[in-house]
Coordinates of C-alpha atoms in Angstrom, one line a residue:
M1 CA -0.1 0.0 0.1
A2 CA 1.3 3.5 -1.0
S3 CA 2.2 5.7 2.1
A4 CA 0.3 8.9 3.1
T5 CA 3.2 10.9 1.8
S6 CA 3.2 9.3 -1.5
R7 CA -0.3 9.6 -1.9
R8 CA -0.3 13.3 -1.1
D9 CA 2.7 13.7 -3.4
F10 CA 0.2 12.2 -6.2
L11 CA -2.5 14.4 -5.4
R12 CA -0.5 17.4 -5.4
T13 CA 0.9 16.5 -9.0
A14 CA -2.5 15.5 -10.4
A15 CA -4.0 18.9 -9.1
L16 CA -1.3 21.1 -10.4
A17 CA -1.7 19.1 -13.6
S18 CA -5.1 19.5 -14.1
G19 CA -5.5 23.2 -13.0
S20 CA -7.6 22.4 -10.0
V21 CA -7.6 23.9 -6.6
A22 CA -4.7 22.7 -4.5
V23 CA -5.5 19.9 -2.0
A24 CA -5.4 20.2 1.7
N25 CA -2.1 20.0 3.1
A26 CA -0.3 20.8 -0.3
E27 CA 2.5 23.5 0.0
P28 CA 1.3 26.8 -1.4
V29 CA 3.3 27.8 -4.7
K30 CA 5.1 31.2 -4.0
P31 CA 5.0 33.9 -6.5
A32 CA 7.9 34.8 -8.2
A33 CA 9.6 37.6 -6.3
A34 CA 9.3 40.9 -7.6
K35 CA 12.5 42.0 -9.6
K36 CA 14.1 44.6 -7.2
P37 CA 15.0 48.2 -9.4
R38 CA 18.6 49.0 -9.8
P39 CA 19.4 51.9 -7.5
N40 CA 20.2 55.3 -9.1
V41 CA 23.7 56.7 -7.8
L42 CA 24.6 60.2 -6.8
M43 CA 28.3 60.7 -6.3
V44 CA 29.2 64.3 -4.7
C45 CA 32.7 65.6 -4.6
A46 CA 33.5 68.6 -2.5
D47 CA 37.1 70.0 -3.4
Q48 CA 39.7 70.3 -0.8
F49 CA 37.3 69.3 2.1
R50 CA 39.2 67.8 5.3
A51 CA 37.7 64.6 6.8
D52 CA 37.9 66.2 10.2
F53 CA 35.3 68.8 9.2
I54 CA 32.8 66.2 9.3
G55 CA 30.8 66.7 12.5
A56 CA 30.1 63.0 12.8
H57 CA 33.8 62.2 12.6
G58 CA 33.9 63.8 16.3
E59 CA 36.9 65.7 15.8
N60 CA 36.0 69.0 15.3
P61 CA 33.7 71.2 17.7
S62 CA 33.2 73.9 15.5
T63 CA 32.3 72.5 12.4
R64 CA 28.1 72.7 11.4
T65 CA 27.5 69.5 9.1
P66 CA 23.9 68.5 10.3
H67 CA 22.8 67.0 6.9
L68 CA 26.1 64.9 6.4
N69 CA 25.8 63.9 10.0
A70 CA 22.5 62.3 9.3
L71 CA 23.8 60.8 6.0
A72 CA 26.6 59.2 8.2
A73 CA 24.1 58.2 10.7
R74 CA 21.9 56.0 8.3
G75 CA 24.9 55.1 6.1
T76 CA 28.6 53.9 6.3
M77 CA 31.3 56.3 7.0
F78 CA 34.7 55.2 6.3
R79 CA 36.6 57.6 8.9
K80 CA 40.4 56.6 7.1
A81 CA 39.6 57.0 3.6
V82 CA 42.9 58.5 1.8
S83 CA 43.4 60.1 -1.5
V84 CA 46.4 58.5 -3.6
Q85 CA 47.2 61.7 -5.2
P86 CA 46.8 64.7 -3.0
L87 CA 46.0 67.3 -6.3
C88 CA 42.8 68.0 -7.9
S89 CA 43.5 66.7 -11.6
P90 CA 45.5 63.6 -10.8
S91 CA 43.1 62.6 -7.8
R92 CA 40.1 63.0 -10.2
A93 CA 41.6 61.0 -12.9
S94 CA 42.6 58.3 -10.2
F95 CA 39.2 57.6 -8.7
L96 CA 37.1 58.2 -12.2
T97 CA 39.2 55.3 -13.5
S98 CA 40.3 53.3 -10.5
R99 CA 44.0 53.5 -11.8
Y100 CA 47.0 55.6 -10.3
A101 CA 47.3 59.0 -11.8
T102 CA 50.6 58.1 -13.9
E103 CA 48.5 55.2 -15.4
A104 CA 45.5 57.4 -15.8
G105 CA 47.6 60.0 -17.9
V106 CA 47.0 62.7 -15.6
W107 CA 50.0 62.9 -13.0
K108 CA 49.8 66.7 -12.9
L109 CA 47.9 69.7 -13.8
G110 CA 46.9 70.6 -17.5
L111 CA 47.0 66.8 -18.9
E112 CA 44.2 64.9 -20.6
L113 CA 42.7 61.7 -19.3
D114 CA 43.7 58.7 -20.9
H115 CA 40.5 57.8 -23.0
S116 CA 41.4 54.2 -23.7
L117 CA 40.9 53.6 -19.9
P118 CA 37.3 52.5 -18.9
T119 CA 35.9 54.9 -16.0
I120 CA 33.1 54.8 -13.7
A121 CA 30.8 56.4 -16.3
T122 CA 31.6 54.3 -19.4
E123 CA 30.7 51.3 -17.1
F124 CA 27.5 52.9 -15.8
H125 CA 26.3 53.9 -19.3
K126 CA 27.2 50.6 -21.1
N127 CA 25.4 48.9 -18.4
G128 CA 21.8 50.9 -19.3
Y129 CA 22.2 54.0 -16.8
T130 CA 21.7 57.5 -17.7
T131 CA 25.1 59.2 -16.9
A132 CA 25.3 63.0 -16.1
F133 CA 27.9 65.3 -14.6
V134 CA 27.5 68.7 -13.3
G135 CA 30.3 71.0 -12.1
K136 CA 34.1 71.1 -12.1
W137 CA 35.8 68.6 -14.2
H138 CA 39.4 69.2 -14.3
V139 CA 40.7 66.2 -16.1
S140 CA 41.0 67.7 -19.6
S141 CA 44.1 69.5 -21.0
D142 CA 44.2 73.0 -20.9
D143 CA 44.9 72.8 -24.6
A144 CA 40.7 72.8 -25.4
P145 CA 39.4 70.0 -27.9
E146 CA 38.2 71.4 -31.4
G147 CA 34.9 73.3 -30.7
G148 CA 35.4 73.8 -26.8
K149 CA 36.4 76.6 -25.0
Q150 CA 39.7 76.6 -23.2
L151 CA 39.3 76.0 -19.2
G152 CA 35.6 75.6 -20.1
W153 CA 33.1 73.4 -21.9
I154 CA 33.9 70.0 -23.0
P155 CA 32.0 69.1 -26.3
P156 CA 30.5 65.5 -27.0
G157 CA 33.1 62.9 -27.4
P158 CA 35.6 61.0 -25.4
S159 CA 36.8 64.1 -23.2
R160 CA 33.7 63.7 -21.5
G161 CA 34.8 60.5 -19.8
G162 CA 31.7 58.5 -20.6
F163 CA 28.9 61.2 -19.3
E164 CA 27.3 60.6 -22.4
D165 CA 23.8 62.1 -21.7
L166 CA 24.8 65.4 -19.9
W167 CA 27.9 67.2 -19.3
E168 CA 27.8 70.9 -18.0
G169 CA 30.0 72.9 -16.0
A170 CA 33.7 74.1 -16.7
N171 CA 36.8 72.2 -17.0
V172 CA 38.4 74.4 -14.5
L173 CA 35.9 76.2 -12.8
E174 CA 37.8 78.2 -10.2
I175 CA 39.6 80.0 -13.1
V176 CA 36.5 80.9 -15.2
S177 CA 34.3 81.6 -12.3
H178 CA 34.4 83.5 -8.7
P179 CA 32.0 82.6 -5.8
T180 CA 29.1 84.7 -6.9
H181 CA 29.4 85.2 -10.3
G182 CA 31.2 83.5 -13.6
S183 CA 31.1 81.3 -16.6
Y184 CA 29.3 78.0 -16.3
W185 CA 28.4 76.1 -19.9
D186 CA 25.2 73.8 -20.3
D187 CA 25.2 70.7 -22.3
S188 CA 25.0 72.4 -25.5
G189 CA 28.0 74.7 -25.1
K190 CA 26.2 77.7 -24.1
D191 CA 27.6 79.8 -21.4
I192 CA 24.6 80.3 -19.3
G193 CA 26.7 81.9 -16.4
F194 CA 25.4 83.0 -12.9
Q195 CA 25.5 86.3 -11.2
D196 CA 24.9 87.4 -7.6
E197 CA 24.4 83.6 -6.5
Y198 CA 26.8 81.9 -4.3
R199 CA 28.3 79.0 -6.6
V200 CA 27.8 76.4 -4.5
D201 CA 24.1 77.0 -4.7
F202 CA 24.0 77.6 -8.2
V203 CA 25.5 74.4 -9.0
T204 CA 23.2 72.7 -6.5
D205 CA 20.4 74.0 -8.3
R206 CA 21.8 72.6 -11.7
A207 CA 21.9 69.1 -9.9
I208 CA 18.7 69.2 -8.8
G209 CA 17.3 70.2 -12.0
F210 CA 18.6 66.9 -13.3
L211 CA 17.3 64.9 -10.1
E212 CA 13.6 66.0 -10.7
Q213 CA 13.3 65.2 -14.4
K214 CA 11.4 62.3 -15.4
H215 CA 13.9 59.5 -15.7
E216 CA 13.1 56.4 -17.8
K217 CA 16.3 54.5 -16.7
P218 CA 18.3 54.3 -13.7
W219 CA 20.7 57.4 -13.6
F220 CA 24.3 58.2 -12.4
L221 CA 25.1 61.8 -11.4
F222 CA 28.6 63.2 -10.7
L223 CA 28.1 66.5 -8.9
S224 CA 31.5 68.0 -8.5
Q225 CA 31.4 71.2 -6.2
L226 CA 34.3 73.5 -6.1
E227 CA 34.0 74.7 -2.6
P228 CA 35.6 74.5 0.0
H229 CA 38.6 75.1 -2.2
H230 CA 40.0 78.4 -2.2
Q231 CA 39.4 81.0 -5.3
N232 CA 42.7 80.8 -6.6
D233 CA 43.3 84.4 -7.6
I234 CA 42.5 86.1 -4.8
D235 CA 44.0 83.1 -2.4
Q236 CA 40.8 83.0 -0.2
F237 CA 37.9 80.7 1.1
V238 CA 34.8 82.7 0.3
A239 CA 32.2 81.7 2.6
P240 CA 28.4 82.5 1.4
Q241 CA 27.0 85.7 3.0
R242 CA 24.9 84.0 5.1
Y243 CA 27.8 82.5 7.0
E244 CA 30.4 85.4 6.6
K245 CA 30.1 86.2 10.3
S246 CA 29.4 82.5 11.8
F247 CA 33.0 81.4 12.3
E248 CA 35.1 84.3 13.6
D249 CA 36.7 82.5 16.4
P250 CA 36.7 78.6 15.4
H251 CA 38.3 75.6 16.6
V252 CA 41.9 75.2 15.2
P253 CA 42.6 71.5 14.3
A254 CA 45.6 70.3 16.3
D255 CA 47.8 69.8 13.3
L256 CA 47.7 73.3 12.3
V257 CA 47.9 75.2 15.9
T258 CA 51.5 75.1 16.3
L259 CA 52.5 75.6 12.5
P260 CA 53.1 78.7 10.3
G261 CA 50.8 79.1 7.3
N262 CA 47.5 81.2 6.6
W263 CA 45.2 79.5 8.8
Q264 CA 44.7 82.3 11.1
S265 CA 42.9 84.3 8.4
H266 CA 41.6 81.4 6.2
L267 CA 39.8 79.1 8.7
P268 CA 36.7 81.2 9.2
G269 CA 36.1 81.3 5.6
Y270 CA 36.9 77.7 5.0
Y271 CA 34.3 76.5 7.8
G272 CA 31.8 78.8 6.0
C273 CA 32.3 76.8 2.8
V274 CA 31.8 73.7 4.4
Q275 CA 28.4 74.6 6.0
A276 CA 27.5 75.6 2.3
I277 CA 28.5 72.1 1.3
D278 CA 26.3 70.6 3.9
D279 CA 23.3 72.7 2.8
C280 CA 23.9 71.4 -0.4
I281 CA 23.6 67.9 0.8
G282 CA 20.4 68.6 2.7
R283 CA 18.9 70.1 -0.4
L284 CA 19.8 67.1 -2.6
V285 CA 18.4 64.8 0.0
E286 CA 15.2 66.8 0.2
S287 CA 14.9 66.8 -3.6
L288 CA 15.4 62.9 -3.8
A289 CA 12.8 62.3 -0.9
K290 CA 10.2 64.9 -2.5
T291 CA 10.4 62.9 -5.9
G292 CA 10.4 59.4 -4.2
Q293 CA 13.8 58.4 -5.2
L294 CA 15.5 58.6 -1.7
E295 CA 15.2 55.3 -0.9
N296 CA 16.5 53.7 -4.2
T297 CA 19.4 56.1 -4.5
V298 CA 23.1 55.4 -3.3
I299 CA 24.5 58.6 -2.1
L300 CA 28.3 59.1 -1.7
F301 CA 30.0 62.1 -0.4
F302 CA 33.5 62.5 -0.6
S303 CA 36.5 64.8 -1.4
D304 CA 39.7 64.7 -3.9
H305 CA 42.0 65.5 -1.1
G306 CA 42.5 67.6 2.1
C307 CA 43.7 71.0 2.9
T308 CA 47.0 72.1 4.8
F309 CA 46.7 75.5 5.0
R310 CA 50.1 76.1 3.7
T311 CA 51.6 74.7 7.1
R312 CA 53.3 71.9 5.2
M313 CA 55.9 72.8 2.6
G314 CA 54.1 76.2 1.9
E315 CA 51.3 74.0 0.3
Y316 CA 47.6 73.7 0.6
K317 CA 47.9 69.9 -0.5
R318 CA 50.4 68.0 -2.3
A319 CA 52.0 66.4 0.9
P320 CA 52.0 63.1 2.7
H321 CA 50.5 64.4 5.9
D322 CA 46.9 63.6 7.0
S323 CA 45.6 67.2 6.4
A324 CA 46.5 66.7 2.7
I325 CA 45.4 63.0 2.1
R326 CA 42.8 61.9 4.4
V327 CA 39.3 62.6 3.1
P328 CA 35.6 62.2 3.9
F329 CA 33.8 59.3 2.3
I330 CA 30.3 58.5 3.5
V331 CA 28.0 56.2 1.5
A332 CA 24.4 55.9 2.3
G333 CA 21.5 53.7 0.5
P334 CA 20.7 50.6 -0.6
G335 CA 23.2 48.3 0.5
F336 CA 25.0 51.1 2.8
D337 CA 22.3 51.7 5.3
Q338 CA 24.3 50.2 8.0
S339 CA 24.5 52.7 10.8
Q340 CA 28.3 52.1 11.1
I341 CA 31.5 53.4 11.1
V342 CA 34.5 51.6 9.3
D343 CA 38.1 52.2 10.3
E344 CA 40.1 50.3 7.7
I345 CA 42.2 52.3 5.6
V346 CA 40.2 52.7 2.2
T347 CA 41.1 54.5 -0.7
L348 CA 39.6 56.8 -3.7
L349 CA 40.9 53.9 -5.8
D350 CA 37.9 52.0 -4.2
L351 CA 35.4 54.5 -5.0
T352 CA 34.3 53.3 -8.6
P353 CA 34.4 49.5 -7.8
T354 CA 32.3 50.3 -4.8
L355 CA 29.6 52.0 -6.9
L356 CA 29.6 49.5 -9.5
D357 CA 29.2 46.9 -7.3
S358 CA 26.3 48.4 -5.5
A359 CA 24.3 48.6 -8.9
G360 CA 25.3 44.9 -9.6
I361 CA 28.0 45.7 -12.2
T362 CA 31.2 43.9 -12.4
P363 CA 34.0 46.3 -12.4
P364 CA 36.6 45.8 -15.1
S365 CA 39.6 43.9 -14.4
S366 CA 41.8 46.8 -15.5
M367 CA 40.5 48.6 -12.2
R368 CA 43.0 48.5 -9.2
G369 CA 40.4 49.2 -6.4
R370 CA 38.5 47.2 -4.4
S371 CA 34.5 47.3 -3.9
L372 CA 33.8 48.3 -0.4
L373 CA 30.5 46.4 0.1
P374 CA 32.2 43.0 1.5
L375 CA 34.5 45.2 4.0
I376 CA 30.9 46.3 5.6
S377 CA 29.5 43.2 5.8
S378 CA 32.1 40.7 6.7
S379 CA 34.3 40.4 9.7
K380 CA 36.6 38.0 8.0
V381 CA 36.9 40.5 5.0
R382 CA 38.0 43.1 7.6
S383 CA 40.6 41.1 9.2
E384 CA 42.1 40.5 5.8
W385 CA 41.8 44.0 4.3
G386 CA 45.6 44.9 4.2
S387 CA 45.2 48.6 5.1
T388 CA 48.1 50.0 3.4
A389 CA 47.6 52.9 1.0
Y390 CA 50.3 53.8 -1.6
I391 CA 50.5 57.5 -2.7
Q392 CA 52.1 59.3 -5.6
I393 CA 52.7 63.4 -5.0
S394 CA 53.4 65.9 -7.5
A395 CA 53.8 69.7 -8.2
S396 CA 55.4 70.3 -5.0
M397 CA 58.0 67.5 -5.3
C398 CA 58.3 64.1 -6.9
A399 CA 57.6 61.8 -4.2
R400 CA 56.0 58.5 -2.9
A401 CA 54.4 57.7 0.3
L402 CA 53.0 54.9 2.2
R403 CA 50.1 55.5 4.9
T404 CA 49.5 52.3 7.2
P405 CA 47.6 52.2 10.4
D406 CA 50.7 52.9 12.3
W407 CA 53.0 54.9 10.1
C408 CA 53.1 57.7 7.5
Y409 CA 56.4 57.2 5.3
C410 CA 57.6 59.4 2.5
V411 CA 60.4 59.4 0.1
Y412 CA 61.2 62.0 -2.7
D413 CA 63.7 62.5 -5.4
P414 CA 65.7 66.2 -4.6
N415 CA 67.1 66.1 -8.1
I416 CA 63.5 66.4 -9.8
R417 CA 61.2 69.6 -9.9
G418 CA 57.8 68.5 -8.8
D419 CA 56.3 69.1 -12.3
D420 CA 59.3 68.1 -14.4
Q421 CA 58.7 64.2 -14.3
S422 CA 56.0 61.5 -13.4
H423 CA 58.4 59.3 -11.5
S424 CA 62.0 58.7 -10.3
T425 CA 64.2 55.6 -10.2
S426 CA 66.1 57.2 -7.2
Y427 CA 64.4 58.5 -4.0
T428 CA 65.7 59.6 -0.6
E429 CA 63.9 59.3 2.5
L430 CA 62.2 62.3 3.4
A431 CA 59.7 61.8 6.6
L432 CA 58.4 59.1 9.0
Y433 CA 55.4 59.9 11.5
S434 CA 54.1 57.7 14.1
I435 CA 50.1 58.0 13.7
S436 CA 49.4 56.5 17.3
G437 CA 52.1 58.5 19.0
D438 CA 52.0 61.7 16.8
P439 CA 48.6 62.1 14.9
S440 CA 49.0 65.7 14.2
Q441 CA 52.4 64.4 12.7
H442 CA 54.3 67.3 14.3
T443 CA 57.6 65.3 14.7
N444 CA 59.4 63.5 11.7
L445 CA 61.3 60.5 13.3
I446 CA 63.2 59.7 9.7
G447 CA 66.7 58.9 10.5
R448 CA 66.3 58.1 14.0
P449 CA 68.3 55.1 14.9
Q450 CA 65.5 53.6 17.2
Y451 CA 63.2 53.4 14.1
K452 CA 65.8 51.8 11.9
E453 CA 63.9 48.4 11.5
V454 CA 60.5 50.1 11.0
T455 CA 62.0 52.2 8.4
A456 CA 63.7 49.3 6.6
K457 CA 60.1 47.3 6.3
L458 CA 58.6 50.2 5.0
R459 CA 61.2 51.1 2.6
E460 CA 61.0 47.5 1.3
E461 CA 57.2 47.9 1.1
L462 CA 57.3 50.9 -0.8
Q463 CA 59.6 49.9 -3.4
R464 CA 57.1 46.8 -4.0
R465 CA 54.2 49.0 -4.2
I466 CA 56.2 51.4 -6.8
T467 CA 56.5 48.5 -9.2
D468 CA 53.1 47.1 -8.5
A469 CA 51.6 50.4 -9.7
G470 CA 53.4 49.9 -13.1
E471 CA 56.5 52.3 -12.3
P472 CA 60.0 51.5 -12.9
A473 CA 61.9 49.9 -10.1
A474 CA 63.4 52.4 -7.8
S475 CA 66.3 52.6 -5.4
I476 CA 65.5 54.6 -1.8
A477 CA 68.4 56.2 -0.3
P478 CA 68.2 55.7 4.0
A479 CA 68.2 59.2 5.6
K480 CA 71.6 60.0 6.8
F481 CA 70.7 62.1 9.6
F482 CA 67.3 63.2 11.4
I483 CA 66.6 66.9 12.6

C-alpha cells in the first residue's frame, strides 16, 4: 500500500496538472519575487574638504554639518579614507578610472585623461544607466578640444569620460568663475553663467534640475562642487554671505595650531564654505525624498584631497600628511544603510568598484580598487583587508608615500622639480611619522636609529608598491641623519 506521503505527492501533482484547486496539506506555490529595481547613484565631491570637518567624525567642535551627519548616521562612514594623489586633477583621474594617476595619464595639472581606460561613467552607461556630470571637471587638457572653450565647456566625445547624456559646468571652474558670479556652460556649449548667487547654490540648483526630471532609466550623477577649495586669484576661502560672520573664532585643528601657514586668516571662510556644502547635501536629499527616489538612491559624499593651509612645505595639499591625504567618505542608500563606522584604511581607488558593485555591475579587471561592500558586511574581510595606502605626489616634489594604520612614510627625489617628471628611479627618505604617538604629525622620525627596523620594512614595502603600480623599480636611499 502506498504511504500517506506518497499519496499526497500524487494528489498534488495531479491537481497542478489539471489546474484544479490545491488539495489540503499541499504546499502553496510561492509567487515569483518582484525584480528589485537597480539603484540610482549620486556621487558628490567637495574639493579640498578635510575629513575632520565632518561633524560625525567627532574631531571638530566648530564644524556644522547636520545633513552630512545625518547621512553618516543612516549610512556607512569610512573614517580613514585616503586620496592616492593629493592634487585636484591627478586625484580625479585616479578615482574616475580606479587607476593610479601615472597610469591614467594625469599625474599633474593640465593633462588629458587617457580615454582608452574605462571610467565609472563608461561602465554605468554601457550597463543601461543615464550618465550625467555637473560642476568642476578638471581632467581635460588646458589645450581645449576642437569646438570647445579653453578651461570651459567639454564638447561631446571621449573627453567627457563617459558622461554621455549630460555634461555641464567647466573644466577648471575656479579659473572661469568667482564665488558669486562667472561662466558656466550647459550641455550644448552655451555659457549660461551665474550672477549674484553663491556658486555652491547655483551648481546645486543645476543638479536638482536633473534629479527632478522624469527618468526612464536608472541614473548616475556626478556632482562636483568646487568649494571649499580656495578661490585661486584672490587666495581666499569665500563663504556665502549667510555664513560670513558665523566662524570668527573657530576651533583650530591640532595639526595646524603650532605651525606657520595662513590658517589664522583662512579658517573662518573655510568653515563657512564647509557649511554651504552641507546645505547642498541637505537640499539634494530633500529633492530625492520629494520625488520618491531617496530609498533607491546610493549617495556617496567624498573629497579629492584635504587642505593643509600652507602649513606643510608652503602647500595647500601635495603633501603626505593626513591633512592633505585624508578625505571624507560617506555612503548611504541600498546596501550601505548600516549605521556604522569603518576604520580600515580605504582609498579613492575603491570608489568606482564600490559604486559599480552597488548597482550589480562587475568592475573591469583593469581597475585596481576593491569594492567596499564586502568590507562592511564581513568581519573576515575586515581581518584580511590589508590597510596600506600607496600615494603618489607631484607638483610640490616628485615623491611617493605609504600610509599604514601605524605610520606615514615618504620619500622624494631632490633632483626633480615636482612637475618635471612623473616618477623617479632614485628616491631619498624624507619623512616618518607615528600615527598613534603623533597623530598631528609634528615630529619627523626619519633617520632616528631607534626606528631603523620600522623604516627598513616600510622602505621594502614602498619599493614593492612602486613596481606594483606599473612604475620602474626604484632605489631608496636611507636618511643619513635626523633633524
